[in-house]
Amino acid sequence: MNILLLGSGGREHTFAWKIAQSPLCSKLFIAPGNAGTDSLGINTDLNVLDFKSIASFSVKESIDMILVGPEAPLVEGIADYFSNDTNLNHIQIVGPNAKAAQLEGSKAFSKVFMEKYNIPTAAYQEFNASQSAEGKAYIDQSNTPIVLKADGLAAGKGVLILEDKEEAKKELDNMLNGKFGDAGSTVVIEAFLDGIEFSVFVLTNGKDYVILPEAKDYKRIGEGDTGLNTGGMGAVSPVPFVDEKLMDKVKTRIIEPTIEGLVKDDIHYEGFIFFGLIKVGEDPMVIEYNCRMGDPETEVVIPRLKNDLVELFKAMKDNTLAKQNIEFDNRSAATIMLVSGGYPEAYAKGKPMHGLNIKTESILFHAGTKKSGNDIVTNGGRVLAITSLAESKESALQQSKSIAEEISFEGKYFRTDIGFDL
Ligand code: AMP
Ligand code: GLY
């Protein structure tokens, strides 16, 4: 099978690493990929939003399957583009169509969906530009902190948590007036949930599903979960507090009603569903859905998966997903992300990296890297995810930390306290 993987981060290097191990994969292309994916397949210079070029490339290279890493092409309708064209619809797209991707693409859509199917989530209301006064009245009658969310995709920056009502009102107007562009033309205002976050992932063909190992990521830039939000600074899997009892609640109160709700609403969902959850007291609630795998969660979840990932994708299409027995490594996986100095604000690119040939059992998943002559240089905010597997979370973290110290580039920064709260 010829497979095209779209994206260029640590998530995509992890997928490439896993897919390259599958006997079902004959040729793997990664577009655009990074310096890490380069050794596992053929990096191809395609823009993930340029569906026309992706389509002609796919025909030319006899692609059978496209795995879509990031959310933007899904929300923009790449699956529909392929399924609506008789010359392309033989190609399996792993990732939902535009309607189904609204679970991530529109916070308002996902809140309406959760309310309709009684899926536990924070109380909320949505407001558009003509409802600023109503929004402010809603803030006045809400408890603090107050959570404001831009409805659309805002590259992970569209959520504000505010302690002060006056500031919340000001930010509501800023958002409605374009602070996050069109993404904020509708704003969801919701109650703050106090608890501990974790993530659960399923792969579904819209009817059957399999549950992958859970994970917890660390989004803040600073030690002790302080400072600005990032794409993710590290992750662990399994998550010690996610026991069988909690997972049963996740399954019956969240996963099953989600899949059943999609079927009832006639929304055909094929791909990963990422449930961003929070444990409040003893109960799980949904913070958000994503229509793709997480990054850096993928870097700990996929190395624990023993199944052939391509076989699972194929089973989605063949309607045999329900028969698949998911097996995972019982060891703990931990990943630590090396980032560029200044990230998530302005940072430099093009810094030569040293120590990547280090002899280690840890896996180095490239995120923002590229080749430059004989060098590998930094090419993004998040640069490298160092994943280790060990009998305990502590020893996996220790292994990743010691590699994080060995690898160097100018401005390197990483968090030393991933998993600190578990
Ligand atoms: P989201 O983009 O919806 O995942 O939100 C980004 C982050 O904001 C989440 O990972 C949470 O840490 C936080 N967050 C979002 N909504 C809430 C909420 N209702 N209560 C508490 N924290 C929240
Ligand atoms: N790490 C969070 C995400 O991928 O959205």
Coordinates of C-alpha atoms and ligand atoms in Angstrom, one line a residue:
M1 CA 0.0 0.0 0.0
N2 CA 1.3 3.5 -0.8
I3 CA 0.6 5.9 2.0
L4 CA 0.7 9.7 2.2
L5 CA 1.0 11.3 5.6
L6 CA 0.2 15.0 5.9
G7 CA 1.9 17.2 8.5
S8 CA 5.4 18.1 9.8
G9 CA 5.5 17.8 13.5
G10 CA 6.4 15.4 16.2
R11 CA 3.0 13.7 15.8
E12 CA 3.8 13.1 12.2
H13 CA 7.3 11.8 12.8
T14 CA 5.7 9.3 15.3
F15 CA 3.1 8.2 12.8
A16 CA 5.8 7.8 10.1
W17 CA 7.9 5.7 12.5
K18 CA 4.9 3.5 13.2
I19 CA 3.7 3.2 9.6
A20 CA 7.2 2.4 8.4
Q21 CA 7.2 -0.7 10.6
S22 CA 4.0 -2.1 8.9
P23 CA 4.5 -4.8 6.3
L24 CA 1.3 -3.4 4.7
C25 CA 3.2 -0.2 3.7
S26 CA 5.1 -0.3 0.5
K27 CA 5.9 3.4 0.0
L28 CA 5.5 6.2 2.5
F29 CA 5.4 9.8 1.6
I30 CA 5.3 12.6 4.1
A31 CA 4.2 16.1 3.2
P32 CA 5.9 18.3 4.0
G33 CA 7.6 16.2 6.8
N34 CA 10.8 17.2 8.7
A35 CA 14.4 16.0 9.1
G36 CA 13.2 13.0 11.1
T37 CA 10.6 11.7 8.7
D38 CA 13.1 12.1 5.9
S39 CA 14.8 8.8 6.9
L40 CA 11.5 6.9 7.1
G41 CA 9.9 7.8 3.8
I42 CA 10.0 10.4 1.1
N43 CA 9.5 14.0 2.2
T44 CA 7.4 15.8 -0.4
D45 CA 7.0 19.5 -0.7
L46 CA 3.2 19.9 -0.6
N47 CA 1.1 22.4 1.3
V48 CA -1.4 20.4 3.5
L49 CA -4.2 22.9 2.5
D50 CA -3.5 22.6 -1.2
F51 CA -6.0 19.8 -2.0
K52 CA -5.6 20.1 -5.7
S53 CA -1.8 19.4 -5.6
I54 CA -2.3 16.7 -3.0
A55 CA -4.8 15.0 -5.3
S56 CA -2.6 15.1 -8.4
F57 CA 0.4 13.9 -6.4
S58 CA -1.8 11.0 -5.0
V59 CA -2.9 10.0 -8.5
K60 CA 0.7 10.2 -9.8
E61 CA 2.1 8.1 -7.0
S62 CA -0.8 5.6 -6.8
I63 CA -1.5 6.5 -3.2
D64 CA -4.0 4.2 -1.5
M65 CA -4.3 5.9 1.9
I66 CA -3.8 9.4 3.3
L67 CA -3.4 10.0 7.0
V68 CA -4.1 13.6 7.9
G69 CA -2.1 14.7 11.0
P70 CA -3.3 18.3 11.7
E71 CA -6.8 19.6 12.0
A72 CA -6.8 22.4 9.5
P73 CA -7.1 20.2 6.3
L74 CA -9.9 18.2 7.9
V75 CA -11.9 21.2 9.0
E76 CA -11.3 22.6 5.4
G77 CA -12.8 19.5 3.9
I78 CA -9.9 17.3 2.5
A79 CA -12.0 14.1 3.1
D80 CA -14.9 15.6 1.2
Y81 CA -12.6 16.8 -1.6
F82 CA -11.5 13.2 -2.2
S83 CA -14.8 11.4 -1.6
N84 CA -16.7 13.7 -4.0
D85 CA -14.4 13.0 -6.9
T86 CA -14.8 9.7 -8.7
N87 CA -11.1 9.8 -9.7
L88 CA -10.1 10.1 -6.0
N89 CA -12.7 8.3 -4.0
H90 CA -10.8 5.0 -4.0
I91 CA -8.2 6.6 -1.8
Q92 CA -8.9 6.1 1.9
I93 CA -8.7 9.3 4.0
V94 CA -7.9 8.7 7.7
G95 CA -9.6 11.7 9.2
P96 CA -13.2 13.0 9.3
N97 CA -15.1 15.0 6.7
A98 CA -15.7 18.7 7.2
K99 CA -19.1 18.3 8.9
A100 CA -17.7 15.8 11.4
A101 CA -14.5 17.8 12.0
Q102 CA -16.8 20.6 13.3
L103 CA -16.5 18.8 16.6
E104 CA -13.1 20.6 16.8
G105 CA -13.7 23.3 14.2
S106 CA -16.5 24.9 16.1
K107 CA -16.7 25.1 19.8
A108 CA -20.4 26.2 19.6
F109 CA -21.1 23.1 17.4
S110 CA -19.5 20.8 19.9
K111 CA -21.3 22.4 22.8
V112 CA -24.7 22.0 21.1
F113 CA -23.8 18.4 20.3
M114 CA -22.8 17.6 23.9
E115 CA -25.9 19.3 25.3
K116 CA -28.1 17.4 22.9
Y117 CA -26.7 14.0 23.9
N118 CA -26.2 14.7 27.6
I119 CA -22.4 14.4 27.5
P120 CA -21.0 16.1 30.6
T121 CA -19.3 19.4 29.9
A122 CA -19.2 22.9 31.4
A123 CA -22.4 25.0 31.3
Y124 CA -22.2 27.6 28.5
Q125 CA -23.8 30.1 26.2
E126 CA -22.6 31.4 22.8
F127 CA -22.7 35.0 21.6
N128 CA -22.0 36.7 18.3
A129 CA -21.0 40.3 17.4
S130 CA -24.5 41.6 17.8
Q131 CA -24.9 40.0 21.2
S132 CA -22.1 41.8 23.1
A133 CA -24.6 43.2 25.7
E134 CA -26.1 39.8 26.3
G135 CA -22.7 38.3 26.7
K136 CA -21.7 40.9 29.3
A137 CA -24.9 40.3 31.2
Y138 CA -24.1 36.6 31.2
I139 CA -20.6 37.3 32.5
D140 CA -22.2 39.4 35.3
Q141 CA -24.3 36.5 36.5
S142 CA -21.5 33.9 36.1
N143 CA -19.0 32.8 38.7
T144 CA -15.3 33.5 38.2
P145 CA -13.0 32.4 36.7
I146 CA -14.8 32.8 33.4
V147 CA -13.7 30.9 30.3
L148 CA -14.0 32.6 26.9
K149 CA -13.5 30.5 23.8
A150 CA -13.3 31.6 20.2
D151 CA -15.6 29.4 18.3
G152 CA -13.3 28.5 15.4
L153 CA -9.7 27.3 15.0
A154 CA -7.2 29.7 16.6
A155 CA -4.0 27.6 16.7
G156 CA -4.6 26.7 20.3
K157 CA -4.7 30.3 21.4
G158 CA -8.4 31.0 21.4
V159 CA -9.2 30.2 25.0
L160 CA -8.9 32.9 27.7
I161 CA -9.5 32.1 31.4
L162 CA -10.2 35.3 33.4
E163 CA -10.5 36.0 37.1
D164 CA -12.0 39.5 36.7
K165 CA -15.4 40.1 35.2
E166 CA -14.6 43.6 33.9
E167 CA -11.6 42.2 32.1
A168 CA -13.7 39.3 30.8
K169 CA -16.2 41.8 29.3
K170 CA -13.3 43.7 27.6
E171 CA -11.9 40.5 26.2
L172 CA -15.3 39.4 25.0
D173 CA -15.5 42.6 22.9
N174 CA -11.9 42.2 21.7
M175 CA -12.7 38.7 20.6
L176 CA -16.0 39.7 18.9
N177 CA -14.1 42.5 17.2
G178 CA -11.5 40.2 15.6
K179 CA -8.8 39.5 18.2
F180 CA -8.6 36.0 16.8
G181 CA -9.9 36.9 13.3
D182 CA -13.0 35.1 12.1
A183 CA -12.5 32.4 14.6
G184 CA -13.8 34.7 17.3
S185 CA -16.9 36.0 15.5
T186 CA -18.8 33.7 17.8
V187 CA -17.6 33.3 21.4
V188 CA -18.5 30.5 23.8
I189 CA -18.6 31.6 27.4
E190 CA -18.4 28.7 29.8
A191 CA -18.0 27.8 33.4
F192 CA -14.6 27.1 34.8
L193 CA -14.1 23.4 35.7
D194 CA -11.8 22.7 38.5
G195 CA -10.0 19.4 38.2
I196 CA -7.2 17.5 36.5
E197 CA -7.0 17.1 32.8
F198 CA -6.3 14.0 30.7
S199 CA -6.9 12.8 27.1
V200 CA -8.5 9.7 25.6
F201 CA -8.3 8.7 22.0
V202 CA -10.4 6.5 19.9
L203 CA -10.2 5.4 16.3
T204 CA -13.6 5.0 14.7
N205 CA -15.2 4.3 11.3
G206 CA -18.4 6.0 12.5
K207 CA -19.9 2.9 14.0
D208 CA -17.3 0.8 15.7
Y209 CA -14.4 2.1 17.6
V210 CA -11.2 1.1 19.5
I211 CA -9.8 2.9 22.5
L212 CA -6.1 3.8 22.5
P213 CA -4.0 4.3 25.6
E214 CA -4.8 7.5 27.5
A215 CA -2.3 10.3 28.0
K216 CA -1.7 13.6 29.8
D217 CA 0.0 16.5 28.3
Y218 CA 1.6 19.6 29.8
K219 CA 0.6 22.7 27.9
R220 CA 2.2 25.6 29.9
I221 CA 5.7 26.8 29.1
G222 CA 6.9 27.0 32.7
E223 CA 7.7 24.6 35.5
G224 CA 4.7 23.8 37.7
D225 CA 2.2 24.6 34.9
T226 CA 2.9 28.3 34.8
G227 CA 3.2 30.9 32.0
L228 CA 1.9 30.9 28.5
N229 CA 0.1 28.0 26.8
T230 CA 2.1 26.1 24.2
G231 CA 1.3 23.3 21.8
G232 CA 2.5 20.9 24.5
M233 CA 5.8 20.6 26.4
G234 CA 5.7 16.9 27.2
A235 CA 3.3 14.0 27.9
V236 CA 3.0 10.8 29.8
S237 CA 1.0 7.6 29.2
P238 CA -0.5 5.8 31.1
V239 CA -2.0 8.3 33.5
P240 CA -1.9 6.9 37.0
F241 CA -5.2 8.4 38.2
V242 CA -7.1 7.1 35.2
D243 CA -8.2 3.8 36.7
E244 CA -10.7 1.2 35.4
K245 CA -13.6 2.9 37.2
L246 CA -12.9 6.3 35.7
M247 CA -12.3 4.8 32.2
D248 CA -15.7 3.0 32.5
K249 CA -17.4 6.3 33.1
V250 CA -15.5 7.8 30.1
K251 CA -16.7 5.0 28.0
T252 CA -20.4 5.0 29.0
R253 CA -20.9 8.7 29.6
I254 CA -18.7 10.2 26.9
I255 CA -17.3 7.9 24.2
E256 CA -20.5 5.8 23.5
P257 CA -22.9 8.8 23.6
T258 CA -20.5 10.6 21.2
I259 CA -20.4 7.8 18.7
E260 CA -24.1 7.2 19.0
G261 CA -24.9 10.9 18.7
L262 CA -22.9 11.2 15.5
V263 CA -24.8 8.3 14.0
K264 CA -28.2 9.8 15.1
D265 CA -27.2 13.2 13.6
D266 CA -26.2 11.4 10.4
I267 CA -22.6 12.7 10.7
H268 CA -20.2 10.1 9.3
Y269 CA -17.0 10.2 11.3
E270 CA -14.0 8.3 10.2
G271 CA -10.7 8.8 12.0
F272 CA -9.4 9.7 15.4
I273 CA -11.4 11.4 18.1
F274 CA -9.4 13.1 20.7
F275 CA -11.4 13.6 23.9
G276 CA -9.8 16.4 26.0
L277 CA -11.2 15.5 29.4
I278 CA -11.1 16.8 33.0
K279 CA -11.7 14.8 36.1
V280 CA -13.9 16.9 38.4
G281 CA -14.3 15.1 41.7
E282 CA -14.7 11.5 40.6
D283 CA -16.3 12.2 37.3
P284 CA -15.0 12.9 33.8
M285 CA -16.2 15.9 31.8
V286 CA -15.4 17.1 28.3
I287 CA -13.2 20.2 27.8
E288 CA -13.0 19.8 24.1
Y289 CA -13.0 17.4 21.2
N290 CA -10.3 17.3 18.6
C291 CA -10.7 15.6 15.2
R292 CA -7.1 14.3 15.1
M293 CA -4.5 12.9 17.4
G294 CA -2.7 15.2 19.9
D295 CA 0.8 16.4 19.8
P296 CA 2.8 15.5 21.9
E297 CA 0.3 12.9 23.1
T298 CA 0.9 10.8 19.9
E299 CA 4.6 10.6 20.9
V300 CA 3.6 8.6 24.0
V301 CA 0.4 6.8 22.8
I302 CA 1.7 5.3 19.5
P303 CA 4.9 3.9 20.9
R304 CA 2.8 1.9 23.4
L305 CA 0.5 0.6 20.7
K306 CA 1.5 -3.0 19.7
N307 CA -1.0 -3.3 16.8
D308 CA -0.1 -2.6 13.3
L309 CA -1.5 0.9 12.8
V310 CA -2.0 0.5 9.0
E311 CA -3.9 -2.7 9.7
L312 CA -6.2 -0.7 12.1
F313 CA -6.8 1.9 9.4
K314 CA -7.5 -0.8 6.8
A315 CA -10.0 -2.4 9.3
M316 CA -11.9 0.9 9.4
K317 CA -12.5 0.6 5.7
D318 CA -13.1 -3.1 5.7
N319 CA -15.6 -2.8 8.5
T320 CA -13.6 -5.1 10.7
L321 CA -12.6 -2.6 13.4
A322 CA -14.8 -4.2 16.0
K323 CA -12.8 -7.5 15.6
Q324 CA -9.5 -5.8 16.3
N325 CA -7.9 -6.5 19.7
I326 CA -6.0 -3.5 20.8
E327 CA -2.8 -4.5 22.6
F328 CA -0.4 -2.1 24.3
D329 CA 2.9 -2.0 26.0
N330 CA 2.3 -1.9 29.8
R331 CA 5.3 0.1 30.4
S332 CA 5.1 3.9 31.0
A333 CA 6.0 6.2 28.1
A334 CA 7.1 9.8 28.7
T335 CA 8.1 12.5 26.3
I336 CA 9.9 15.7 26.9
M337 CA 9.8 18.4 24.2
L338 CA 12.9 20.5 23.5
V339 CA 11.8 24.0 22.3
S340 CA 13.4 27.1 20.9
G341 CA 14.2 29.9 23.3
G342 CA 11.4 32.5 23.3
Y343 CA 8.7 30.0 22.3
P344 CA 5.6 30.3 22.4
E345 CA 6.4 33.9 21.5
A346 CA 9.0 35.0 19.0
Y347 CA 11.9 32.6 18.5
A348 CA 14.8 32.0 16.1
K349 CA 15.0 29.3 13.5
G350 CA 18.0 27.7 11.7
K351 CA 20.1 26.8 14.8
P352 CA 22.3 23.8 14.2
M353 CA 21.5 20.8 16.4
H354 CA 24.2 18.6 18.1
G355 CA 24.0 15.2 19.7
L356 CA 21.2 13.7 17.6
N357 CA 23.4 10.6 17.0
I358 CA 23.5 9.8 20.6
K359 CA 23.3 6.1 21.4
T360 CA 20.1 5.6 23.4
E361 CA 17.0 3.5 23.8
S362 CA 14.9 6.6 23.8
I363 CA 13.2 7.6 20.6
L364 CA 13.9 11.0 19.1
F365 CA 10.9 12.3 17.3
H366 CA 11.6 15.4 15.3
A367 CA 9.1 18.3 15.4
G368 CA 10.5 21.6 14.1
T369 CA 13.7 20.4 12.3
K370 CA 15.0 20.5 8.8
K371 CA 18.1 19.5 6.9
S372 CA 20.5 22.2 5.9
G373 CA 23.5 20.8 4.0
N374 CA 25.0 18.2 6.4
D375 CA 23.4 19.8 9.4
I376 CA 20.1 19.4 11.0
V377 CA 18.8 22.8 12.2
T378 CA 15.8 24.0 14.2
N379 CA 12.8 25.0 12.2
G380 CA 10.0 25.7 14.7
G381 CA 9.1 26.4 18.2
R382 CA 8.8 22.8 19.3
V383 CA 11.9 21.1 18.0
L384 CA 12.3 17.6 19.3
A385 CA 10.3 15.2 21.4
I386 CA 12.3 12.7 23.4
T387 CA 10.2 9.6 24.2
S388 CA 11.3 6.9 26.6
L389 CA 9.6 3.7 27.8
A390 CA 10.3 2.2 31.2
E391 CA 8.8 0.2 34.0
S392 CA 7.9 3.4 35.8
K393 CA 6.9 6.9 34.7
E394 CA 9.7 8.2 36.9
S395 CA 12.4 6.2 35.2
A396 CA 11.0 7.0 31.7
L397 CA 11.1 10.7 32.6
Q398 CA 14.6 10.4 33.9
Q399 CA 15.8 8.8 30.7
S400 CA 14.2 11.4 28.5
K401 CA 15.6 14.2 30.8
S402 CA 19.2 12.9 30.5
I403 CA 18.9 12.8 26.7
A404 CA 17.4 16.3 26.8
E405 CA 20.5 17.5 28.5
E406 CA 22.8 15.9 26.0
I407 CA 21.2 17.2 22.8
S408 CA 22.0 20.9 22.2
F409 CA 21.2 23.9 20.1
E410 CA 21.3 27.6 20.8
G411 CA 18.4 28.7 23.0
K412 CA 17.3 25.1 23.9
Y413 CA 14.7 25.0 26.6
F414 CA 12.7 22.2 28.2
R415 CA 10.6 21.5 31.2
T416 CA 12.2 19.3 33.8
D417 CA 9.0 18.6 35.7
I418 CA 6.7 16.8 33.3
G419 CA 4.5 14.4 35.3
F420 CA 5.1 16.4 38.5
D421 CA 1.5 16.4 39.5
L422 CA 0.8 12.7 39.1
Ligands
AMP1 P1 -9.3 24.1 24.7 O1 -8.7 24.8 23.5 O2 -10.8 24.0 24.7 O3 -8.6 22.7 25.0 O4 -8.8 24.9 26.0 C1 -7.4 25.1 26.2 C2 -7.1 24.8 27.7 O5 -7.9 25.7 28.5 C3 -7.6 23.5 28.2 O6 -6.6 22.5 28.0 C4 -7.8 23.7 29.6 O7 -6.6 23.7 30.3 C5 -8.3 25.1 29.7 N1 -9.8 25.1 29.7 C6 -10.6 25.2 28.7 N2 -11.9 25.1 29.1 C7 -11.9 25.1 30.4 C8 -12.9 25.0 31.4 N3 -14.2 25.1 31.1 N4 -12.5 25.0 32.7 C9 -11.2 24.9 33.0 N5 -10.2 25.0 32.1 C10 -10.5 25.1 30.8
GLY2 N1 -1.5 18.7 22.9 C1 -2.8 19.2 22.6 C2 -3.2 19.1 21.3 O1 -2.6 18.4 20.4 O2 -4.2 19.7 21.0

